[in-house]
Coordinates of C-alpha atoms in Angstrom, one line a residue:
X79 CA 0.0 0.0 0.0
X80 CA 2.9 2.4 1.1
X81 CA 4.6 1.7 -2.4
X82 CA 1.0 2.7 -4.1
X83 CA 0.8 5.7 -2.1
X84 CA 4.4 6.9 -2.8
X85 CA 3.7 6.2 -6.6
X86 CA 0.6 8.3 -6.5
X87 CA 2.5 11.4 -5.0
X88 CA 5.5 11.3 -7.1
X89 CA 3.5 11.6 -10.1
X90 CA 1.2 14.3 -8.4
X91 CA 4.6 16.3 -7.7
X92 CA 5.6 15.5 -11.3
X93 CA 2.4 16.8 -12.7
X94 CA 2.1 19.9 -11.4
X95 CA 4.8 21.9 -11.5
X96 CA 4.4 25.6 -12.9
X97 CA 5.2 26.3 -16.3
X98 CA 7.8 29.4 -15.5
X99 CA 9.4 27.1 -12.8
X100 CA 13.6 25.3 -13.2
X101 CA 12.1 22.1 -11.6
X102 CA 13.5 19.5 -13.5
X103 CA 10.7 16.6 -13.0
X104 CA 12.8 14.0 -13.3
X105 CA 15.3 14.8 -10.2
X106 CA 12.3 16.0 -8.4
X107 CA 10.9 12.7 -8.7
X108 CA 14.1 10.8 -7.7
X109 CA 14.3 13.7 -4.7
X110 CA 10.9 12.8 -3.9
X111 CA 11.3 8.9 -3.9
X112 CA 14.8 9.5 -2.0
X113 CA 13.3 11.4 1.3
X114 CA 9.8 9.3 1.3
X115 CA 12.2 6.0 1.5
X116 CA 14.1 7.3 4.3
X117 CA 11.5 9.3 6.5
X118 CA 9.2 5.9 6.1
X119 CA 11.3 4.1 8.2
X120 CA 10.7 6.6 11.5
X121 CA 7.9 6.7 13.7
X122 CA 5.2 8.5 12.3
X123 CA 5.1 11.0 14.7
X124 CA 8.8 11.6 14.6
X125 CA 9.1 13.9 11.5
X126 CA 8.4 17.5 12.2
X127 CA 9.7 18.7 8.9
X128 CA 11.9 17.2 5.8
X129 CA 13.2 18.5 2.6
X130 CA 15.5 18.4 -0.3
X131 CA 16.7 21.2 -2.3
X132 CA 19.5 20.9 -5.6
X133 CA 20.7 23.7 -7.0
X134 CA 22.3 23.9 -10.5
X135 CA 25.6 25.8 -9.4
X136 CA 26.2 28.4 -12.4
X137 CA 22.8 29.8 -12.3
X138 CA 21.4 29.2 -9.0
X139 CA 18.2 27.8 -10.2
X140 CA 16.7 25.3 -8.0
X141 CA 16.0 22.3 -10.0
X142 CA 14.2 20.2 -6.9
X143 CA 12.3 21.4 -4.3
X144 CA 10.9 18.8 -2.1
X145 CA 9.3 18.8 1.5
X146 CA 7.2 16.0 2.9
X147 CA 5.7 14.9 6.2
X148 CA 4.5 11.4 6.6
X149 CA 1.0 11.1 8.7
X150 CA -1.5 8.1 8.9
X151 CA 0.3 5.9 6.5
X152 CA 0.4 8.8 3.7
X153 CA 2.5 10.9 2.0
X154 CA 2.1 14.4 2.5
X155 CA 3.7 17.5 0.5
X156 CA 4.2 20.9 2.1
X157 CA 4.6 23.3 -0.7
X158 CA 6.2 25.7 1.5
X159 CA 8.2 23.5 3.7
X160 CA 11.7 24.6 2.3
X161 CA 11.0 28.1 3.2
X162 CA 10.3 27.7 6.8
X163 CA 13.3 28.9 9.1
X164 CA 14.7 25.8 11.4
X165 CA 18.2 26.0 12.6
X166 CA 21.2 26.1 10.9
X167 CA 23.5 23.1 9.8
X168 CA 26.5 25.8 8.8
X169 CA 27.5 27.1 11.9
X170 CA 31.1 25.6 11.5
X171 CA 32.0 26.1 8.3
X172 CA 31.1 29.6 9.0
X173 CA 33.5 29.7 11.7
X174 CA 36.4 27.9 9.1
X175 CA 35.6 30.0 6.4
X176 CA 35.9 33.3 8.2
X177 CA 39.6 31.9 10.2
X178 CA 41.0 31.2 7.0
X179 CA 43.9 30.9 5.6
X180 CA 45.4 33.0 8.7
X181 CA 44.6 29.8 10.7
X182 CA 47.1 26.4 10.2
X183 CA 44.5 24.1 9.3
X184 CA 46.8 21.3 10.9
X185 CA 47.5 23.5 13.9
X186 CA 46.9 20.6 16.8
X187 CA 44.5 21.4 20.1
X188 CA 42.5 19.1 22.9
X189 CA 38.9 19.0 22.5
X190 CA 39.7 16.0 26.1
X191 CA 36.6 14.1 26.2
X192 CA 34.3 15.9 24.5
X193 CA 32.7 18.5 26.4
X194 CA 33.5 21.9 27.1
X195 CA 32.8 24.0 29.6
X196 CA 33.5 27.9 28.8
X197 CA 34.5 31.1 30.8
X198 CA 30.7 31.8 31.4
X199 CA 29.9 28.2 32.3
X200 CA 27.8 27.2 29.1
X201 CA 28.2 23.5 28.5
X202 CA 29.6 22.5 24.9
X203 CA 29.3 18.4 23.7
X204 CA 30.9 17.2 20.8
X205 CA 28.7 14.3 19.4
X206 CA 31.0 11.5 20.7
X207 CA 31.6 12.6 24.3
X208 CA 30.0 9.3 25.3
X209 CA 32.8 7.6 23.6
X210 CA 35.7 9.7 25.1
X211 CA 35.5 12.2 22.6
X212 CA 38.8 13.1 20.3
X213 CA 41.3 14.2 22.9
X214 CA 44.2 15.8 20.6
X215 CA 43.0 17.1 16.8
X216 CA 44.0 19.5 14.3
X217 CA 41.7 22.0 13.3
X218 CA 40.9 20.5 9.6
X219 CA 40.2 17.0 11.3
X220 CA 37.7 18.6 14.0
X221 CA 35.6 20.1 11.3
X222 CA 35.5 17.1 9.0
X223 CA 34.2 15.4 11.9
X224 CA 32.2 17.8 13.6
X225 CA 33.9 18.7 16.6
X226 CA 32.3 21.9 18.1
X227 CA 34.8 22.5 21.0
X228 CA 37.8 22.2 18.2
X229 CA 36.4 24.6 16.1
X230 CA 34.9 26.6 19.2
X231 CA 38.3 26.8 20.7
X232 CA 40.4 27.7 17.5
X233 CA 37.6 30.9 17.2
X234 CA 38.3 31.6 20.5
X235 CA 41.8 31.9 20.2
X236 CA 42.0 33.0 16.3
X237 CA 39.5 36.4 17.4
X238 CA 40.7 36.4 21.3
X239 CA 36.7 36.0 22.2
X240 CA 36.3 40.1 20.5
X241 CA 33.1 40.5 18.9
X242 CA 34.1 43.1 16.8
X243 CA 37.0 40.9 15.3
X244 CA 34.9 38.6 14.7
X245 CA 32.0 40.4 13.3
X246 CA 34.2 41.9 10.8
X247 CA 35.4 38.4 9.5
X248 CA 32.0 36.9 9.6
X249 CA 30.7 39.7 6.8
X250 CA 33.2 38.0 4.5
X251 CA 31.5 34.5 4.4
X252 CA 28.5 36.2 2.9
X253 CA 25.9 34.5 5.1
X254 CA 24.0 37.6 6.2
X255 CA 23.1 37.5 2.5
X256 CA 22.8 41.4 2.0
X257 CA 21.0 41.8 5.2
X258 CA 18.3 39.6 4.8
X259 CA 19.6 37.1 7.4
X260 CA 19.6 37.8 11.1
X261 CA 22.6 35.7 12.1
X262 CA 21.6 36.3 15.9
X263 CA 25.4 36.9 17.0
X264 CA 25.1 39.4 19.6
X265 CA 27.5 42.1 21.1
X266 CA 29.1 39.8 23.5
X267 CA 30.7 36.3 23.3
X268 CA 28.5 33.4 23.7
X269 CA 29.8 30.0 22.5
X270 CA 26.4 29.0 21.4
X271 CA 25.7 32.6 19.5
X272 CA 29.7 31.9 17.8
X273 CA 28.6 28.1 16.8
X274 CA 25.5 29.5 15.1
X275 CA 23.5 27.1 17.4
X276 CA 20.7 29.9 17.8
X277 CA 20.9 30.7 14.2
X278 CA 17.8 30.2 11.8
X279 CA 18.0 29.9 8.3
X280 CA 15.2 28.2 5.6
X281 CA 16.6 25.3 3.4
X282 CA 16.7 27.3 0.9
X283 CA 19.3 29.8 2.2
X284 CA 21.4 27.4 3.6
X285 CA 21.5 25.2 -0.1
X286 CA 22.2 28.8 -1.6
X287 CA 24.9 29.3 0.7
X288 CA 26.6 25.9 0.1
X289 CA 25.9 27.1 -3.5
X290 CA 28.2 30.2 -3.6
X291 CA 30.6 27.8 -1.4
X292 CA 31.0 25.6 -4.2
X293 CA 31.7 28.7 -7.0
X294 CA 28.0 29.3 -7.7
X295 CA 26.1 32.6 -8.0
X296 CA 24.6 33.8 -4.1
X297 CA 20.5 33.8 -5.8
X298 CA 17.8 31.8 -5.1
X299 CA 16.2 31.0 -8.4
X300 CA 13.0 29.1 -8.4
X301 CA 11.5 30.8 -11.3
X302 CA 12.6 32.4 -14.2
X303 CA 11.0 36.1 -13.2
X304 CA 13.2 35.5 -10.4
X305 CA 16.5 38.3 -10.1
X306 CA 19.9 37.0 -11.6
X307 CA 21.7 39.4 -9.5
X308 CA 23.4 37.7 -6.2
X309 CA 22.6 38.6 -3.0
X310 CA 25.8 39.0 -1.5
X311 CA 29.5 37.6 -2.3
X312 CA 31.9 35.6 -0.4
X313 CA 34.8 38.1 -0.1
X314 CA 36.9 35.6 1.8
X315 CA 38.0 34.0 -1.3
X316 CA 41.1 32.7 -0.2
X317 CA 39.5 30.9 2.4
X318 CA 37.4 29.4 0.2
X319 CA 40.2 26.8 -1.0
X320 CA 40.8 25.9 2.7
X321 CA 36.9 24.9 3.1
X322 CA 36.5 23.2 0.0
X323 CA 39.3 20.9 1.0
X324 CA 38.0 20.4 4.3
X325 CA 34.5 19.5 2.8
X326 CA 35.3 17.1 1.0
X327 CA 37.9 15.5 4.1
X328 CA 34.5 15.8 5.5
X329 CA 33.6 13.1 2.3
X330 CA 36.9 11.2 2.5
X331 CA 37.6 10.7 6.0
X332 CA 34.9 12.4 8.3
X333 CA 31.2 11.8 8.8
X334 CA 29.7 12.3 5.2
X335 CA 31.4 9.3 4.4
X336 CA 28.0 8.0 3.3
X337 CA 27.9 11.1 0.6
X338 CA 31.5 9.4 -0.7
X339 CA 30.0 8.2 -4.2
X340 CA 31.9 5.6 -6.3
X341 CA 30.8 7.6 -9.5
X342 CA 31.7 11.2 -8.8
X343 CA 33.8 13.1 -6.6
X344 CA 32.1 14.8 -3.9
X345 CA 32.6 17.7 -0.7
X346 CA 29.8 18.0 1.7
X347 CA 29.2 19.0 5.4
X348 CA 26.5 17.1 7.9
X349 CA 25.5 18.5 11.1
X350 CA 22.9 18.0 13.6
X351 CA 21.2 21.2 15.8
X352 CA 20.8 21.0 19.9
X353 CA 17.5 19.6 20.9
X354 CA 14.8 21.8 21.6
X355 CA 12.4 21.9 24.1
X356 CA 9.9 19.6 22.2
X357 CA 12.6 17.0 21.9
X358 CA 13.3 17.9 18.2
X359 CA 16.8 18.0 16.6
X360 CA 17.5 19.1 12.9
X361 CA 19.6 16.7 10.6
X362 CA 21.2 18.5 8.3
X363 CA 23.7 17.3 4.9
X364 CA 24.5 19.4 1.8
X365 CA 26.9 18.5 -0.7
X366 CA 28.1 19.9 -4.1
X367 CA 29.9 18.1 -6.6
X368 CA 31.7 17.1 -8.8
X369 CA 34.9 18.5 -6.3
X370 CA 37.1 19.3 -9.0
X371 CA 34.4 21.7 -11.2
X372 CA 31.1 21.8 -9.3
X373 CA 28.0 22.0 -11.3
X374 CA 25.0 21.0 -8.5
X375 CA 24.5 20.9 -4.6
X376 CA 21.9 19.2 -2.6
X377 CA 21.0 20.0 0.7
X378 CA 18.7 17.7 3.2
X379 CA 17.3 18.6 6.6
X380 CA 14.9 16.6 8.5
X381 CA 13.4 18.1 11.3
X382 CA 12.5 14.6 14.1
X383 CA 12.9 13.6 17.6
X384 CA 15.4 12.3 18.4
X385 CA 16.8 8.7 18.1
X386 CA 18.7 6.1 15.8
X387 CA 19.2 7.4 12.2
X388 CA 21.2 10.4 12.2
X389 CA 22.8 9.6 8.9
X390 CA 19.2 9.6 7.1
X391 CA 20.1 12.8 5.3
X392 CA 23.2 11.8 4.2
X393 CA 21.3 8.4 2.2
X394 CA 18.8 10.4 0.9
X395 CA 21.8 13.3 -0.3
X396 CA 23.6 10.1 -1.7
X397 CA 20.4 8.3 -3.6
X398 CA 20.7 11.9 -5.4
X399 CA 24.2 12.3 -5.8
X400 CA 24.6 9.3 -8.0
X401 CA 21.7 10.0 -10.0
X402 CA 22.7 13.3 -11.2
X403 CA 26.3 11.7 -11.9
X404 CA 24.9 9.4 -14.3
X405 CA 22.2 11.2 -15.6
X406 CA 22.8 15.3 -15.4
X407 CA 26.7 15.8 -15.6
X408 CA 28.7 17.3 -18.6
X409 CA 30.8 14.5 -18.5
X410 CA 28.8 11.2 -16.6
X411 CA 31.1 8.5 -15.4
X412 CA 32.8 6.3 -17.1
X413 CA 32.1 2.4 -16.6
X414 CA 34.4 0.2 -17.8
X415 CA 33.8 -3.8 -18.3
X416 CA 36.5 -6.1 -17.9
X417 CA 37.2 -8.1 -21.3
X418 CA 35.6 -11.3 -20.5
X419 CA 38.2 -13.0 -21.9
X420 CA 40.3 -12.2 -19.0
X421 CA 37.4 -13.7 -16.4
X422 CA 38.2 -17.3 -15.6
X423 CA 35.1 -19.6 -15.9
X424 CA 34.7 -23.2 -14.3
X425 CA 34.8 -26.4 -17.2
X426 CA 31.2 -26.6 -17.6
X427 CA 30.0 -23.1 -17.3
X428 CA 28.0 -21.8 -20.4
X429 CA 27.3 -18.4 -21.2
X430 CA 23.8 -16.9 -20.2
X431 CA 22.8 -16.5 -24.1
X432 CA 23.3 -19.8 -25.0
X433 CA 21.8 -21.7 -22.4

């Protein structure tokens, strides 16, 4: 019945798309089939919110735009999902992006345990404090595998905990996006403010973000009346090498590993927001590919309680990522077939055709 359903809507989301829109039906059905797998498998009651976004990187036109609950055994789209503000997934690479390249990237610090107490006594826990955390890191390793005290401390003593330092550095990532984002930093040093914990931003933004991250134009482009003309610029473009490599570190050897496709070469970030009061976190991935001349970038967030399945946005990112390789790149992947003269059979085997 589920598979019936799920058939039903991805041909409803197909159908109706608006004339002057960039949706691309075919990865909005693939987007559509990726995130109703995943978010299937939770609790029905678990899903506040999920949605996928990709972004063609040298226009900024959003080819897939996808958000879905799942409610009495069904389906359900939310038109409007991706434009709701939940919290952000780029609070680190933020924090990189703005201390490069003045910071060594392999400069060495102790993150201990995991958690972190700071000069005014807020509490900071790296995701594997449970498991004795990382103990001693370098700062490219602790954002590849998303260690908030590493990158917490290196901010602390890169800007020496002054706001205005830091303010000043932050306008070069470009995330206030010409003053339409309220970052929420205030005038004095909070480690949750710094981490961008209390930060809100739609999908939207963030995917945009990740866009110009990746070389893209800073616009949103959903429909073709929609303004060419970016929003902001990343003026820290030096930095942007050193981030770039540590995404895709991230991909390599950090926790997107599940975005690491066989077909393409990828750079991506994952994160997952402190819990609110209702018990919700927000699962966030976003990945732009391929690393060595970028033309799309996804971004997932699912909005649940808490529980098992913190990589689910990472799957559904992937489902998509190798799609696109084979089907949307300039140049797909290449697959090539070993000569089957070369493959050893046993005596009696006969070939499939002439049995």
């Amino acid at each position: 019945m589920k598979q019936v359903i799920l058939s039903l809507l991805l041909l409803s989301l197909s159908s109706g798309m608006h004339a002057q829109s960039f949706i691309d039906e075919d990865i909005q059905r693939i987007a559509s089939g990726a995130l109703a797998e995943e978010i299937s498998h939770c609790p029905e009651d678990a899903i506040r919110y999920a949605g996928v976004i990709v972004m063609e990187i040298s226009t900024g036109n959003v080819v897939a735009n996808v958000s879905l609950f799942y409610r009495n055994g069904e389906f359900i789209k939310a038109p409007n999902g991706n434009t709701q503000y939940v919290p952000s997934g780029l609070g680190r690479s933020i924090l990189y992006l703005a201390m490069m390249p003045q910071t060594n990237p392999y400069m060495v610090l102790d993150v201990g345990d995991g958690l972190y107490v700071d000069s005014s006594g807020c509490s900071i826990e790296d995701h594997n404090h449970k498991r004795g955390g990382y103990g001693l890191i370098d700062v490219k390793r602790a954002y590849a595998r998303n260690s908030d005290i590493g990158i917490l401390k290196t901010a602390e003593t890169f800007w020496g905990k002054d706001m205005r330092k830091f303010s000043e550095a932050i306008k070069g990532t470009g995330i206030n996006m010409g003053g339409r984002l309220s970052t929420g930093y205030g005038s004095e040093w909070q480690s949750y403010d710094v981490l961008g914990h209390t930060t809100l931003m739609t999908l939207l933004q963030q995917v945009c973000w990740c866009n110009a991250v990746a070389g893209g134009k800073f616009v949103i482009r959903a429909d073709k009346n929609d303004s060419s003309i970016p929003y902001d610029i990343i003026s820290n473009q030096e930095g942007l090498d050193s981030l770039r490599s540590a995404m895709r570190e991230c991909v390599t050897d950090g926790l997107g590993r599940r975005m690491d496709s066989e077909h393409v070469s990828v750079a991506a970030m994952t994160n997952v927001s402190q819990i609110d009061s209702d018990g919700y976190k927000g699962q966030f991935a976003a990945a732009f590919f391929p690393y060595e001349k970028p033309e799309y970038t996804i971004g997932v967030y699912i909005w649940r309680n808490w529980g098992k399945g913190f990589a689910n946005p990472s799957d559904v990112a992937r489902s998509m990522i190798d799609w696109i390789a084979f089907n949307r790149l300039s140049k797909p992947p290449y697959l090539s077939f070993v000569d089957s003269q070369s493959i050893k059979h046993r005596d009696d085997w006969v070939h499939p055709a002439a049995r």
